Amino acid sequence: MPKENVAIKSENWRLNSHKDLNDLQKDIIESRDPNRLEVVVCHGTGCIANGSPKVSSAIRESLLGAGINVKLMPGIKTTGCHGFCSRGPLVIVRPHGFFYQRVTPKDAEEIVKKTLMEKQPVERLLYKNPKTGKTILTEKEIPFYSLQERIVLHNIGKVDPTDIKDSIASGGYQALAKALCSMSPEQVVKEVEKSGLRGRGGAGFPTGRKWRSALKAIEKKGYPAYVVVNGDEGDPGAFMDRTIMEGDPHAVLEGLIIGAYAIGAKQGYLYVRAEYPLAIKHLEIAMEQAREYGLLGENILNTGFSFDARINRGAGAFVCGESTALFTSIEGKAGNPRPKYVRSVEEGLWGKPTVLNNVETWANIPLVIEKGADWYSKIGVPKSTGTKVFSLVGKVNNVGLVEVPMGIPLVKIIEDIGGGVIGGENFKAVQTGGPSGGCIPYSLKDTPVDFDSLTKVGSMMGSGGMIVMDKHDCVVDIGRYFLRFLEEESCGKCIPCRLGLIRMRKILDGFSSGTGTKQDIDDLISLSQALQDGALCALGSSAPNPILTTLKYFNNEYLSHIENHKCPAGVCKELITYSINADKCTGCRSCARQCPKQCISGDKKKPHVINTENCIRCGICMETCKFEAVIVS
Amino acid sequence: MNIEGVKISEILERYPAKPEYLIFLLQDIQKQYGFISSETMEQICDRTGVPLTQAYSVATFYQSFRLEPKGEHEIKVCLGTACHLKGGPRIVNELERRLGVKAGETTSDMKFTFDTVNCLGACAIAPVIVIDEEYHPNMTAQKLEKQIKTLGQDMTEVSEVLGHA
Ligand SMILES: Cc1cc2nc3c(=O)[nH]c(=O)nc-3n(C[C@H](O)[C@H](O)[C@H](O)COP(=O)(O)O)c2cc1C
Ligand code: SF4
Ligand code: FES
Ligand code: FES
């Protein structure tokens, strides 16, 4: 990656005061030409998967081939996920801010010629508002972005996550300097308490209160104490924490160091899911750079405060996101939760007082400290302050990462930011909170998205997965999905969880194969009760949520499986049949070629038929047909 | 053992000889060799001072550890929530049918190891599969067929070349 070619005088020297940091920031900013062209290419996971690395190299090649004077050569910067993944690969040209979407390597030459040399936008790559048909020039004007409040994500898509100078230029480590140089640890804790910040990892526990309990535990037990980042992100439909760690690792680190200062911890741990190698790499680079600049390690900013941290890679166990399991995993053992008669803040890692917070929670800390609790607590609603990042996925037009103020009505996220459901109908349900959350039906579309309102409707905030379901998604199926997931991930330590989950899943299997009875519903409810009451950790005790909410809001759909042996959404294999609509079938034979059972027949260019006897209802024909001739009933 | 220039002793010495580094070592060994053999497991235990049975219970607790060698190509199908809704299970079924193995297993010719994963952070292009670290967006049975065929052919070409050499 070409770094900007600026000689910063403070290169390779330690920052020894807040003033040093300010000087460095000024230096970096001044050494940059604000009019210099810069091509920003999204290298978030979604865009990479869509081929953005090929786009950036194509642009680089075109630039080299265009014979531009080296001094005027535009920079190419790769960043973390910009959020609008469904329009990726994304390319933004600064300083104009032209926002190009669905860019392919073939477009590189035109971008170079038209935008970088002639300063004109490439019309066809611009975003077109599907509702108004109007072409939009810059990111700021696109509803997907303009309706969000991106404060935690503010750097992502702007800074190069592997260059600390880029972070410092955009205000990174200012909060740390403020805390260390002009606030006492007590003042830091007070500020966090006053901000109303609640944990973003799921349960919404007030962060300030957690830090306060840690201080109390330290008073009793003494040091050492630890601070830990929970980057295990186990929710199977979410990638917020990943994006933050990949796209702005310094924000997480800065938050962590501030937390360490607040409670007097000397050692920190970042527990990161094994499947996130890029996040691990970026955090490692960030830590190394922070050490070089005197922002991590011995005598930070020459204040006498020393703190260091290390990364622990997870090893593929969902339950390790749970606090006590996470601690045992860091200790090198199998991650089994333990009963919490003693809270994990008091007896955490190595049995010592430990503050464990989620990635996004930590990334909020610099904001709280730098801008102050008063500023922070004005965002959102009184009992859920600030913003929340969601991964908005499923059957919605604008799939990606969104950050909104707490308390925003659900429908606003789905319709206004998300652009509504693909195909234009209303959503059927929105699943929040992952395997511990629930399905919120369209009738509750105005539910404010904050901790307490979501709990009230039977779901929960969770870590921030938001999955939009449409009429083709079956609630029995999604319930089975989560139960199966939890069944595989249960550590098996306690009976209600180990056996209850299997039993519940089997009941749902019965529904989806048409052998369920109404009695089963009662059994499901009592099993749910047993899990809620008897499970040791929240994996088990919150597992019934997806089932209980769907039973409550989509009872008819369950009954239809039980009484009519029908799956209205057309998902549960044993209750559906595929057939071909003769009016639409062109006889192209593509389904017949794909059918693994060879049970589709017909003459070329004539309507085909499915032999339902051999059909295994794999659905490949429906997926293959370009004319929507295959119907499911 | 000495594969790709990294000696096992080099890996073992990366961390202090303490039990808490067991998982680090298992991960590094697996990254290097693709799996953890019984001999390396013993060496890890010698180094960290963790009893062998406990090391195995850790290695089997975490899903990411393999105690068997991996196939030449690794296919991972995302079954995160978004991919589940958009047809991930269909891809899993197809793969099971085509390869004749279940998720988590390796084909008998050691060509393919196939497994499922949760959300890869690319839900915008669900369903997603990853073949040898490369993402393949909006997967369908049709595309899958092509991919497997190309990989299969690659393999015959490679073995032909090797055979002639
Ligand atoms: C089974 C289970 C899995 C969890 N997974 C995660 C996770 O992946 N990430 C996370 O931040 N919190 C997770 N949690 C919540 C943590 O236990 C803990 O509450 C959280 O990390 C505290 O941070 P916060 O107060 O900043 O939210 C999980 C909890 C349970 C019971
Ligand atoms: S509730 Fe489940 S996951 Fe949690 S400790 Fe008990 S068995 Fe393990
Ligand atoms: S990965 Fe590029 S926008 Fe999300
Ligand atoms: S669910 Fe498959 S990439 Fe997110």
Coordinates of N, CA and C in Angstrom, one line a residue, chain B residues 6 19 30 32 36-38 44 71 75 81 92 106-107 111 113 115 123 130 134-135 152-153 158 163 165:
Chain B
V6 N 9.5 -24.0 8.3 CA 9.3 -23.6 9.7 C 9.4 -24.9 10.5
P19 N 1.1 -22.9 30.6 CA -0.1 -23.5 30.1 C -1.1 -22.5 29.3
Q30 N -1.6 -25.4 13.8 CA -2.6 -25.7 12.8 C -2.5 -24.8 11.5
Q32 N 0.2 -23.6 10.4 CA 1.4 -24.1 9.6 C 1.2 -25.4 8.9
I36 N -3.4 -30.8 13.6 CA -2.5 -31.0 14.8 C -2.4 -32.5 14.9
S37 N -1.2 -33.0 14.6 CA -1.0 -34.5 14.6 C -0.7 -34.9 16.1
S38 N -0.8 -36.2 16.3 CA -0.6 -36.7 17.7 C 0.8 -36.4 18.2
I44 N 3.6 -30.1 22.1 CA 3.0 -29.0 22.7 C 2.8 -29.1 24.2
G71 N -7.9 -31.6 3.3 CA -7.8 -31.8 1.9 C -7.1 -30.7 1.1
I75 N -13.3 -25.9 1.2 CA -14.5 -25.1 0.8 C -15.3 -24.8 2.1
T81 N -26.9 -16.1 9.4 CA -28.4 -15.9 9.3 C -28.8 -15.4 7.9
V92 N -25.2 -26.2 0.8 CA -24.6 -27.3 1.7 C -25.1 -28.7 1.2
T106 N -13.6 -34.6 5.0 CA -12.7 -34.5 3.8 C -13.0 -35.7 2.9
T107 N -12.9 -35.4 1.6 CA -13.2 -36.5 0.6 C -12.1 -37.5 0.7
K111 N -9.0 -34.5 -1.8 CA -9.0 -33.3 -2.6 C -9.8 -32.1 -1.9
T113 N -11.8 -30.5 1.5 CA -12.4 -30.5 2.8 C -13.5 -29.5 2.8
D115 N -16.6 -27.5 4.9 CA -17.1 -27.1 6.2 C -18.1 -25.9 6.1
C123 N -22.6 -10.3 4.0 CA -24.0 -10.7 3.8 C -24.6 -10.0 2.6
V130 N -16.5 -19.8 0.4 CA -15.1 -19.4 0.3 C -14.3 -20.7 -0.1
E134 N -10.7 -17.7 -1.2 CA -11.3 -16.8 -2.1 C -12.9 -16.8 -2.0
Y135 N -13.5 -15.6 -1.9 CA -14.9 -15.5 -1.7 C -15.6 -15.7 -3.0
G152 N -11.5 -29.6 -9.8 CA -11.3 -31.0 -10.2 C -10.3 -31.1 -11.3
Q153 N -10.5 -30.2 -12.4 CA -9.6 -30.2 -13.5 C -8.2 -29.8 -13.2
V158 N -2.6 -30.8 -12.5 CA -1.4 -30.8 -11.6 C -0.9 -32.2 -11.5
G163 N 3.0 -36.3 -12.7 CA 3.3 -37.6 -13.2 C 4.3 -37.7 -14.3
A165 N 6.7 -35.5 -14.7 CA 8.0 -34.9 -14.2 C 8.9 -36.0 -13.8

